[in-house]
Amino acid sequence: MRGEGKITLQMASGRIAKLPSLMMNRSKEYNYALEGLRGLAAMWVFFAHAFSWQLFDPVYRLSYPWPEYLISFTSPAHIGVLIFICLSGYVIGLTNPANKPLSPKQYLFKRFIRIYPLYLLTVVISSLIAGYTHLSQIFGHLIFLNPHFVAPLAGNNVLWSIGYEVIYYLVFLLIALFLPHKRTIFIYLILSLSILVCLVCLYPGQGKILASYLSGLVFWLLGMYLSWFCVPKPQFHNIETEEFLQNRIPLWSMLLLVVATGAYGNGGSILNGLHLSSTITSPLGLNDFFCIPIVIYIFLALTQNTVSKLFKKLCFVVSFLLPSTFITIASFQGKLLNYPTYLATLILLVLAVFLLPVKTTLQPLENLKWSGSVSYAIYIFHIPVMVLIGKIPNFSNTLWEFLLRLCLSLAATLAVANFAETKLQPSIRHHIQLLIAGIIKNG
């Protein structure tokens, strides 16, 4: 790959007049690697809930300690949600650049069409599946009061993150309209919010809910910062093959590091070890800040931007240092071989270090872009699908039936998500646009 890059640059230098055609800034192009990462995160969430809750099988349960091992090795679900939130901020920043005037009405309409119709559908379906949902609970979900002000739906208790993101969409309006688009001011904003979260969590009081929302906002703003102020590098392409010369990254090592970070419980285990368990808030909180280095490390690697190498290396080192420190402390305490998740973290971390020299292009993630395009529907529909499959009468109570139900849940979730995103949602958007156009015309 280095040889090809050298040849291309040499050929380009011999054709100075054609240099603009040999180099292309892809900052405005669709990043299929990030879309693939979104799909992978959705799959992490799906399998975490599949193995931990097992809603699709009413009888069979995996015997201890296999569930812990399976979840540790395959499903860093919570980090997947943090990646979702960060990606949301990144996409909003990318589609609403800082140097372009924002139309609040157009922005809010696009967000409403993208989020609410499918969200409304899954709230209705989940409420019918649960069977004993109160009307106040349903109404609370429809105006995004879950999980702090109304109880989560029994048929779909993962909808809390949608309410968080809706708040962040509204916060973006204030940022875009009133905050100067300057890098320094944006950094001060993120640092100020982070300090506020620390203060609220460290001191007892009634601010835990605020700390939870602000914790997620920090991740959301980090994604927007990366899209606004971290410009992707221009990429050269091979004149003969007309293909871009992609930089190679330790992709497999990075993904294993994410799973290892999820296996040891993110920052919650560290705070517990420091006797600061009272600072942990739900569903997001100070404990999630320990995931910031790995999330930034992944984004910087996948976007290939102009951020300084020193900052990239710092994120890289800290991403490995945190789980390594946790494993070292657990080893000295004699817990390493007694707790499955600790041992799983060690194995995953060793594999991540071992695979560091193995570098590849972003093609493996780009191949998952199809799942990223339907990831929102996967996230909001996978629990109701599992619950419905769990209502099918049990016929063998064996591992084989469990695996069959698991495969059926996955296939049904992907089918429902694909239909919802590619057929239903566009149809709803089209009819709403026609309705609005008719109202404007008649008005």
Tab-separated table of C-alpha atoms in Angstrom:
chain	number	residue	atom	x	y	z
A	1	MET	CA	0.000	0.000	0.000
A	2	ARG	CA	2.849	2.395	0.749
A	3	GLY	CA	4.396	1.556	-2.591
A	4	GLU	CA	1.172	2.363	-4.421
A	5	GLY	CA	0.894	5.652	-2.580
A	6	LYS	CA	4.444	6.572	-3.529
A	7	ILE	CA	3.849	5.745	-7.194
A	8	THR	CA	0.667	7.771	-7.251
A	9	LEU	CA	2.321	10.801	-5.722
A	10	GLN	CA	5.179	10.560	-8.197
A	11	MET	CA	2.782	10.363	-11.120
A	12	ALA	CA	0.812	13.285	-9.730
A	13	SER	CA	3.959	15.363	-9.354
A	14	GLY	CA	4.630	14.803	-13.046
A	15	ARG	CA	1.194	16.160	-13.888
A	16	ILE	CA	0.956	19.307	-11.856
A	17	ALA	CA	-1.815	20.707	-14.029
A	18	LYS	CA	-4.021	17.735	-13.177
A	19	LEU	CA	-3.298	17.699	-9.449
A	20	PRO	CA	-6.838	18.748	-8.408
A	21	SER	CA	-8.248	15.720	-10.228
A	22	LEU	CA	-5.819	13.414	-8.462
A	23	MET	CA	-6.740	14.584	-4.996
A	24	MET	CA	-10.195	14.640	-3.510
A	25	ASN	CA	-11.343	15.974	-0.174
A	26	ARG	CA	-13.911	13.466	1.033
A	27	SER	CA	-15.072	15.447	4.045
A	28	LYS	CA	-18.494	15.962	2.477
A	29	GLU	CA	-18.829	12.419	1.207
A	30	TYR	CA	-20.669	9.712	3.057
A	31	ASN	CA	-18.451	7.845	5.491
A	32	TYR	CA	-19.411	4.218	4.991
A	33	ALA	CA	-17.015	3.080	7.722
A	34	LEU	CA	-18.898	5.109	10.337
A	35	GLU	CA	-22.174	3.771	8.951
A	36	GLY	CA	-20.797	0.265	9.331
A	37	LEU	CA	-19.713	1.110	12.888
A	38	ARG	CA	-23.280	2.202	13.614
A	39	GLY	CA	-24.567	-1.137	12.351
A	40	LEU	CA	-21.990	-3.035	14.399
A	41	ALA	CA	-23.021	-1.111	17.506
A	42	ALA	CA	-26.647	-2.065	16.844
A	43	MET	CA	-25.614	-5.716	16.622
A	44	TRP	CA	-23.712	-5.420	19.905
A	45	VAL	CA	-26.870	-4.135	21.577
A	46	PHE	CA	-28.979	-6.890	20.023
A	47	PHE	CA	-26.715	-9.735	21.163
A	48	ALA	CA	-26.212	-8.265	24.634
A	49	HIS	CA	-29.947	-8.272	25.222
A	50	ALA	CA	-30.336	-11.649	23.531
A	51	PHE	CA	-27.861	-13.390	25.827
A	52	SER	CA	-28.563	-11.500	29.049
A	53	TRP	CA	-32.364	-11.193	28.991
A	54	GLN	CA	-33.218	-14.163	26.718
A	55	LEU	CA	-36.692	-12.748	26.104
A	56	PHE	CA	-37.212	-14.957	23.053
A	57	ASP	CA	-37.114	-18.191	25.080
A	58	PRO	CA	-39.594	-18.451	27.976
A	59	VAL	CA	-38.045	-21.582	29.507
A	60	TYR	CA	-34.461	-22.422	28.599
A	61	ARG	CA	-31.635	-20.568	30.343
A	62	LEU	CA	-27.938	-20.804	29.617
A	63	SER	CA	-26.178	-22.242	32.649
A	64	TYR	CA	-23.646	-20.276	34.700
A	65	PRO	CA	-21.033	-19.034	33.878
A	66	TRP	CA	-21.561	-19.116	30.108
A	67	PRO	CA	-23.821	-16.034	29.879
A	68	GLU	CA	-21.148	-13.805	31.402
A	69	TYR	CA	-18.514	-15.138	29.027
A	70	LEU	CA	-20.751	-14.800	25.988
A	71	ILE	CA	-21.777	-11.245	26.813
A	72	SER	CA	-18.200	-10.245	27.655
A	73	PHE	CA	-16.845	-11.575	24.384
A	74	THR	CA	-19.562	-10.464	22.000
A	75	SER	CA	-21.615	-7.599	23.311
A	76	PRO	CA	-20.224	-4.285	24.602
A	77	ALA	CA	-23.783	-2.971	24.437
A	78	HIS	CA	-23.356	0.106	26.604
A	79	ILE	CA	-20.371	1.337	24.602
A	80	GLY	CA	-22.511	0.671	21.544
A	81	VAL	CA	-25.070	3.147	22.883
A	82	LEU	CA	-22.326	5.708	23.579
A	83	ILE	CA	-21.125	5.259	19.988
A	84	PHE	CA	-24.715	5.785	18.811
A	85	ILE	CA	-24.924	9.069	20.739
A	86	CYS	CA	-21.543	10.274	19.505
A	87	LEU	CA	-22.435	9.329	15.928
A	88	SER	CA	-25.703	11.233	16.268
A	89	GLY	CA	-23.821	14.405	17.136
A	90	TYR	CA	-21.356	13.750	14.330
A	91	VAL	CA	-24.105	13.347	11.723
A	92	ILE	CA	-25.974	16.447	12.919
A	93	GLY	CA	-22.768	18.450	12.693
A	94	LEU	CA	-21.976	17.025	9.273
A	95	THR	CA	-25.417	17.771	7.827
A	96	ASN	CA	-25.556	21.203	9.466
A	97	PRO	CA	-22.081	22.698	8.928
A	98	ALA	CA	-20.960	25.609	11.068
A	99	ASN	CA	-20.495	27.939	8.093
A	100	LYS	CA	-24.038	27.435	6.784
A	101	PRO	CA	-27.091	29.294	8.165
A	102	LEU	CA	-29.515	26.978	9.944
A	103	SER	CA	-33.233	26.943	9.209
A	104	PRO	CA	-34.832	25.891	12.536
A	105	LYS	CA	-38.120	24.829	10.918
A	106	GLN	CA	-36.427	22.709	8.278
A	107	TYR	CA	-34.057	21.205	10.821
A	108	LEU	CA	-36.823	20.280	13.270
A	109	PHE	CA	-39.004	18.871	10.499
A	110	LYS	CA	-36.209	16.600	9.271
A	111	ARG	CA	-35.499	15.373	12.789
A	112	PHE	CA	-39.209	14.767	13.442
A	113	ILE	CA	-39.686	12.777	10.232
A	114	ARG	CA	-36.555	10.746	10.849
A	115	ILE	CA	-37.237	9.856	14.485
A	116	TYR	CA	-40.861	10.131	15.548
A	117	PRO	CA	-43.004	8.019	13.160
A	118	LEU	CA	-41.077	4.787	13.811
A	119	TYR	CA	-40.713	5.700	17.481
A	120	LEU	CA	-44.491	6.156	17.772
A	121	LEU	CA	-45.018	2.800	16.095
A	122	THR	CA	-42.676	0.935	18.427
A	123	VAL	CA	-44.239	2.593	21.515
A	124	VAL	CA	-47.692	1.419	20.426
A	125	ILE	CA	-46.509	-2.102	19.581
A	126	SER	CA	-44.476	-2.396	22.803
A	127	SER	CA	-47.434	-1.216	24.889
A	128	LEU	CA	-49.731	-3.805	23.313
A	129	ILE	CA	-47.171	-6.544	23.866
A	130	ALA	CA	-46.663	-5.643	27.530
A	131	GLY	CA	-50.407	-5.931	28.142
A	132	TYR	CA	-50.499	-3.985	31.424
A	133	THR	CA	-49.099	-0.613	30.437
A	134	HIS	CA	-50.758	2.474	31.944
A	135	LEU	CA	-51.916	5.275	29.652
A	136	SER	CA	-49.799	7.759	31.575
A	137	GLN	CA	-46.779	5.582	30.895
A	138	ILE	CA	-47.537	5.510	27.162
A	139	PHE	CA	-48.110	9.256	27.064
A	140	GLY	CA	-44.874	9.822	28.968
A	141	HIS	CA	-42.970	7.860	26.326
A	142	LEU	CA	-44.634	9.790	23.519
A	143	ILE	CA	-43.236	13.037	24.949
A	144	PHE	CA	-39.887	11.423	25.928
A	145	LEU	CA	-40.226	11.486	29.718
A	146	ASN	CA	-38.710	8.040	30.112
A	147	PRO	CA	-36.815	6.721	31.995
A	148	HIS	CA	-36.642	9.315	34.777
A	149	PHE	CA	-40.218	10.571	34.952
A	150	VAL	CA	-42.184	7.525	33.774
A	151	ALA	CA	-41.291	3.859	34.112
A	152	PRO	CA	-39.779	2.169	31.044
A	153	LEU	CA	-42.116	0.043	28.960
A	154	ALA	CA	-41.935	-3.619	29.879
A	155	GLY	CA	-42.084	-4.463	26.185
A	156	ASN	CA	-39.257	-2.106	25.212
A	157	ASN	CA	-37.137	-0.638	27.981
A	158	VAL	CA	-34.311	0.555	25.714
A	159	LEU	CA	-36.142	3.598	24.360
A	160	TRP	CA	-34.571	5.894	26.957
A	161	SER	CA	-31.695	6.863	24.645
A	162	ILE	CA	-34.131	8.242	22.045
A	163	GLY	CA	-35.451	10.724	24.597
A	164	TYR	CA	-31.893	11.762	25.399
A	165	GLU	CA	-31.100	12.361	21.740
A	166	VAL	CA	-34.271	14.410	21.198
A	167	ILE	CA	-33.106	16.763	23.953
A	168	TYR	CA	-29.700	17.019	22.304
A	169	TYR	CA	-31.366	17.889	18.988
A	170	LEU	CA	-33.025	20.839	20.737
A	171	VAL	CA	-29.759	21.833	22.397
A	172	PHE	CA	-28.171	21.942	18.950
A	173	LEU	CA	-30.617	24.693	17.956
A	174	LEU	CA	-29.285	26.879	20.776
A	175	ILE	CA	-25.702	26.091	19.810
A	176	ALA	CA	-26.216	26.762	16.112
A	177	LEU	CA	-28.168	29.985	16.646
A	178	PHE	CA	-26.365	31.592	19.585
A	179	LEU	CA	-22.933	30.003	20.082
A	180	PRO	CA	-20.078	31.378	17.936
A	181	HIS	CA	-18.668	28.697	15.696
A	182	LYS	CA	-15.212	28.768	17.224
A	183	ARG	CA	-13.137	25.757	18.198
A	184	THR	CA	-11.926	27.224	21.503
A	185	ILE	CA	-15.406	28.152	22.710
A	186	PHE	CA	-16.683	24.683	21.800
A	187	ILE	CA	-13.869	23.023	23.753
A	188	TYR	CA	-14.625	25.219	26.771
A	189	LEU	CA	-18.293	24.206	26.526
A	190	ILE	CA	-17.469	20.492	26.565
A	191	LEU	CA	-14.984	20.908	29.435
A	192	SER	CA	-17.458	22.982	31.443
A	193	LEU	CA	-20.199	20.387	31.055
A	194	SER	CA	-17.761	17.617	32.044
A	195	ILE	CA	-16.731	19.491	35.185
A	196	LEU	CA	-20.376	20.144	36.034
A	197	VAL	CA	-21.147	16.416	35.737
A	198	CYS	CA	-18.249	15.615	38.075
A	199	LEU	CA	-19.400	18.157	40.652
A	200	VAL	CA	-23.016	17.012	40.580
A	201	CYS	CA	-22.039	13.346	40.897
A	202	LEU	CA	-19.436	13.848	43.627
A	203	TYR	CA	-21.729	15.832	45.906
A	204	PRO	CA	-25.005	14.341	47.177
A	205	GLY	CA	-28.140	16.052	46.009
A	206	GLN	CA	-31.014	15.931	43.595
A	207	GLY	CA	-28.985	16.559	40.451
A	208	LYS	CA	-28.428	12.963	39.375
A	209	ILE	CA	-30.943	13.213	36.533
A	210	LEU	CA	-29.273	16.372	35.244
A	211	ALA	CA	-25.877	14.650	35.457
A	212	SER	CA	-27.184	11.740	33.409
A	213	TYR	CA	-28.474	13.974	30.612
A	214	LEU	CA	-25.311	16.096	30.623
A	215	SER	CA	-23.089	13.017	30.482
A	216	GLY	CA	-24.699	11.954	27.239
A	217	LEU	CA	-24.551	15.531	25.962
A	218	VAL	CA	-20.762	15.489	26.364
A	219	PHE	CA	-20.538	12.486	24.028
A	220	TRP	CA	-22.997	14.080	21.604
A	221	LEU	CA	-21.035	17.334	21.502
A	222	LEU	CA	-17.779	15.432	21.022
A	223	GLY	CA	-19.257	13.894	17.881
A	224	MET	CA	-20.361	17.313	16.648
A	225	TYR	CA	-16.932	18.771	17.443
A	226	LEU	CA	-15.254	16.086	15.343
A	227	SER	CA	-17.504	16.848	12.373
A	228	TRP	CA	-17.200	20.635	12.673
A	229	PHE	CA	-13.556	21.161	13.503
A	230	CYS	CA	-11.625	18.004	12.553
A	231	VAL	CA	-11.358	18.112	8.778
A	232	PRO	CA	-10.704	14.745	7.057
A	233	LYS	CA	-7.441	14.507	5.177
A	234	PRO	CA	-7.548	14.633	1.371
A	235	GLN	CA	-6.955	11.198	-0.142
A	236	PHE	CA	-5.041	10.330	-3.298
A	237	HIS	CA	-6.265	7.742	-5.714
A	238	ASN	CA	-4.443	5.431	-8.056
A	239	ILE	CA	-4.626	6.838	-11.565
A	240	GLU	CA	-4.584	3.401	-13.163
A	241	THR	CA	-7.195	1.727	-10.980
A	242	GLU	CA	-9.137	4.905	-10.115
A	243	GLU	CA	-9.334	3.681	-6.512
A	244	PHE	CA	-8.587	5.710	-3.411
A	245	LEU	CA	-5.516	4.674	-1.449
A	246	GLN	CA	-6.932	4.071	1.983
A	247	ASN	CA	-4.760	4.288	5.033
A	248	ARG	CA	-4.503	1.069	6.965
A	249	ILE	CA	-5.457	0.934	10.647
A	250	PRO	CA	-5.392	-1.802	13.326
A	251	LEU	CA	-9.143	-2.308	12.915
A	252	TRP	CA	-9.407	-5.731	14.559
A	253	SER	CA	-7.334	-4.590	17.520
A	254	MET	CA	-9.580	-1.553	17.948
A	255	LEU	CA	-12.776	-3.598	17.916
A	256	LEU	CA	-11.376	-6.094	20.424
A	257	LEU	CA	-10.332	-3.194	22.636
A	258	VAL	CA	-13.927	-1.925	22.575
A	259	VAL	CA	-15.203	-5.340	23.640
A	260	ALA	CA	-12.536	-5.529	26.367
A	261	THR	CA	-13.578	-2.111	27.665
A	262	GLY	CA	-17.195	-3.243	27.779
A	263	ALA	CA	-16.230	-6.522	29.453
A	264	TYR	CA	-14.755	-4.895	32.546
A	265	GLY	CA	-17.800	-2.676	33.016
A	266	ASN	CA	-16.519	0.612	31.600
A	267	GLY	CA	-15.714	3.115	34.325
A	268	GLY	CA	-18.214	1.708	36.797
A	269	SER	CA	-15.758	-0.933	37.983
A	270	ILE	CA	-13.046	1.690	38.440
A	271	LEU	CA	-15.327	3.970	40.457
A	272	ASN	CA	-16.395	1.007	42.590
A	273	GLY	CA	-12.738	0.203	43.209
A	274	LEU	CA	-12.162	3.790	44.326
A	275	HIS	CA	-15.203	3.544	46.651
A	276	LEU	CA	-17.066	6.100	44.548
A	277	SER	CA	-20.031	3.936	43.652
A	278	SER	CA	-22.360	6.709	44.829
A	279	THR	CA	-21.237	8.795	41.848
A	280	ILE	CA	-22.573	6.257	39.339
A	281	THR	CA	-25.788	7.427	37.694
A	282	SER	CA	-28.132	5.615	35.352
A	283	PRO	CA	-28.477	5.152	32.471
A	284	LEU	CA	-25.570	7.507	31.695
A	285	GLY	CA	-23.167	9.099	34.097
A	286	LEU	CA	-19.677	9.954	35.234
A	287	ASN	CA	-18.625	6.320	34.826
A	288	ASP	CA	-19.100	6.636	31.063
A	289	PHE	CA	-16.411	9.321	30.835
A	290	PHE	CA	-13.848	6.525	31.050
A	291	CYS	CA	-15.029	5.478	27.579
A	292	ILE	CA	-14.280	8.870	26.006
A	293	PRO	CA	-10.693	7.964	24.980
A	294	ILE	CA	-11.702	4.771	23.152
A	295	VAL	CA	-14.657	6.473	21.426
A	296	ILE	CA	-12.484	9.381	20.231
A	297	TYR	CA	-9.720	6.959	19.224
A	298	ILE	CA	-12.152	5.033	17.013
A	299	PHE	CA	-13.628	8.151	15.421
A	300	LEU	CA	-10.218	9.653	14.668
A	301	ALA	CA	-9.052	6.391	13.114
A	302	LEU	CA	-12.150	5.953	10.944
A	303	THR	CA	-12.325	9.549	9.725
A	304	GLN	CA	-8.573	9.977	9.038
A	305	ASN	CA	-8.660	13.659	9.935
A	306	THR	CA	-6.063	16.325	10.546
A	307	VAL	CA	-5.982	16.082	14.355
A	308	SER	CA	-2.435	16.128	15.733
A	309	LYS	CA	-0.632	12.808	15.983
A	310	LEU	CA	0.175	13.527	19.635
A	311	PHE	CA	-3.525	13.722	20.539
A	312	LYS	CA	-4.273	10.530	18.597
A	313	LYS	CA	-1.473	8.692	20.387
A	314	LEU	CA	-2.708	9.977	23.742
A	315	CYS	CA	-6.205	8.598	23.107
A	316	PHE	CA	-4.646	5.338	21.929
A	317	VAL	CA	-2.471	4.945	25.042
A	318	VAL	CA	-5.255	5.826	27.496
A	319	SER	CA	-7.657	3.446	25.732
A	320	PHE	CA	-5.303	0.568	26.469
A	321	LEU	CA	-4.188	1.882	29.841
A	322	LEU	CA	-7.612	1.913	31.514
A	323	PRO	CA	-8.516	-1.792	31.063
A	324	SER	CA	-4.862	-2.726	31.722
A	325	THR	CA	-4.954	-0.897	35.050
A	326	PHE	CA	-8.208	-2.589	35.953
A	327	ILE	CA	-6.795	-6.029	35.159
A	328	THR	CA	-3.607	-5.326	37.129
A	329	ILE	CA	-5.573	-4.307	40.221
A	330	ALA	CA	-7.876	-7.324	39.887
A	331	SER	CA	-4.827	-9.584	39.613
A	332	PHE	CA	-3.265	-8.211	42.814
A	333	GLN	CA	-6.601	-8.669	44.589
A	334	GLY	CA	-6.787	-12.313	43.492
A	335	LYS	CA	-9.997	-11.773	41.517
A	336	LEU	CA	-8.671	-12.491	38.049
A	337	LEU	CA	-9.392	-16.224	37.958
A	338	ASN	CA	-12.478	-16.070	40.159
A	339	TYR	CA	-14.591	-13.707	38.047
A	340	PRO	CA	-15.396	-14.676	34.436
A	341	THR	CA	-15.649	-11.097	33.170
A	342	TYR	CA	-12.216	-10.218	34.563
A	343	LEU	CA	-10.642	-13.165	32.783
A	344	ALA	CA	-12.550	-12.310	29.602
A	345	THR	CA	-11.205	-8.748	29.773
A	346	LEU	CA	-7.647	-10.051	30.086
A	347	ILE	CA	-8.014	-12.397	27.114
A	348	LEU	CA	-9.575	-9.692	24.939
A	349	LEU	CA	-6.929	-7.153	25.928
A	350	VAL	CA	-4.081	-9.557	25.118
A	351	LEU	CA	-5.662	-10.293	21.731
A	352	ALA	CA	-6.046	-6.555	21.067
A	353	VAL	CA	-2.348	-5.986	21.781
A	354	PHE	CA	-1.342	-9.023	19.736
A	355	LEU	CA	-3.318	-7.782	16.702
A	356	LEU	CA	-1.948	-4.237	16.785
A	357	PRO	CA	0.558	-4.943	13.985
A	358	VAL	CA	-2.237	-6.378	11.812
A	359	LYS	CA	-3.530	-3.417	9.827
A	360	THR	CA	-6.307	-3.373	7.278
A	361	THR	CA	-8.381	-0.894	5.317
A	362	LEU	CA	-11.854	0.213	6.371
A	363	GLN	CA	-13.459	-2.193	3.923
A	364	PRO	CA	-14.666	-4.691	6.589
A	365	LEU	CA	-16.652	-1.925	8.300
A	366	GLU	CA	-17.811	-0.455	5.011
A	367	ASN	CA	-19.262	-3.854	4.133
A	368	LEU	CA	-21.588	-3.445	7.130
A	369	LYS	CA	-23.061	-0.175	5.866
A	370	TRP	CA	-26.324	-1.967	5.070
A	371	SER	CA	-26.830	-2.667	8.792
A	372	GLY	CA	-25.942	0.911	9.657
A	373	SER	CA	-28.639	2.218	7.345
A	374	VAL	CA	-31.287	0.334	9.359
A	375	SER	CA	-29.588	0.534	12.771
A	376	TYR	CA	-32.178	2.912	14.259
A	377	ALA	CA	-34.985	0.460	13.506
A	378	ILE	CA	-32.875	-2.462	14.775
A	379	TYR	CA	-32.424	-0.653	18.058
A	380	ILE	CA	-36.050	0.318	18.671
A	381	PHE	CA	-37.703	-2.883	17.373
A	382	HIS	CA	-35.426	-5.711	18.535
A	383	ILE	CA	-36.940	-6.000	22.025
A	384	PRO	CA	-40.591	-6.223	20.848
A	385	VAL	CA	-39.543	-8.825	18.265
A	386	MET	CA	-37.837	-10.912	20.967
A	387	VAL	CA	-40.846	-10.642	23.268
A	388	LEU	CA	-43.219	-11.775	20.497
A	389	ILE	CA	-41.021	-14.769	19.657
A	390	GLY	CA	-40.915	-15.567	23.364
A	391	LYS	CA	-44.694	-16.008	23.276
A	392	ILE	CA	-44.336	-18.967	20.900
A	393	PRO	CA	-44.978	-22.120	23.000
A	394	ASN	CA	-41.863	-23.986	24.040
A	395	PHE	CA	-41.506	-27.377	22.375
A	396	SER	CA	-38.187	-28.898	23.460
A	397	ASN	CA	-36.496	-26.785	26.177
A	398	THR	CA	-33.029	-27.470	24.777
A	399	LEU	CA	-30.040	-25.467	23.614
A	400	TRP	CA	-31.047	-26.195	20.012
A	401	GLU	CA	-34.422	-24.546	20.482
A	402	PHE	CA	-32.708	-21.622	22.184
A	403	LEU	CA	-30.376	-21.185	19.197
A	404	LEU	CA	-33.291	-21.558	16.799
A	405	ARG	CA	-35.206	-18.826	18.622
A	406	LEU	CA	-32.078	-16.667	18.635
A	407	CYS	CA	-31.665	-17.024	14.863
A	408	LEU	CA	-35.370	-16.377	14.357
A	409	SER	CA	-35.147	-13.228	16.510
A	410	LEU	CA	-32.175	-11.935	14.546
A	411	ALA	CA	-33.752	-12.668	11.155
A	412	ALA	CA	-37.087	-11.142	12.173
A	413	THR	CA	-35.420	-8.049	13.640
A	414	LEU	CA	-33.419	-7.428	10.466
A	415	ALA	CA	-36.498	-7.990	8.301
A	416	VAL	CA	-38.644	-5.625	10.366
A	417	ALA	CA	-35.862	-3.021	10.471
A	418	ASN	CA	-35.304	-3.198	6.726
A	419	PHE	CA	-39.025	-2.835	5.993
A	420	ALA	CA	-39.405	0.016	8.470
A	421	GLU	CA	-36.409	1.991	7.178
A	422	THR	CA	-36.652	1.358	3.430
A	423	LYS	CA	-40.425	1.124	2.898
A	424	LEU	CA	-42.473	2.416	5.807
A	425	GLN	CA	-40.472	5.465	6.893
A	426	PRO	CA	-40.015	6.871	3.352
A	427	SER	CA	-43.737	6.347	2.688
A	428	ILE	CA	-44.662	8.198	5.878
A	429	ARG	CA	-42.298	11.025	5.003
A	430	HIS	CA	-43.761	11.283	1.515
A	431	HIS	CA	-47.351	11.454	2.738
A	432	ILE	CA	-46.541	14.025	5.414
A	433	GLN	CA	-44.781	16.190	2.836
A	434	LEU	CA	-47.794	15.933	0.539
A	435	LEU	CA	-50.096	16.830	3.435
A	436	ILE	CA	-48.033	19.881	4.344
A	437	ALA	CA	-47.815	20.959	0.701
A	438	GLY	CA	-51.609	20.672	0.424
A	439	ILE	CA	-52.154	22.730	3.568
A	440	ILE	CA	-49.793	25.435	2.320
A	441	LYS	CA	-51.448	25.478	-1.104
A	442	ASN	CA	-54.973	25.734	0.311
A	443	GLY	CA	-53.924	28.212	2.960
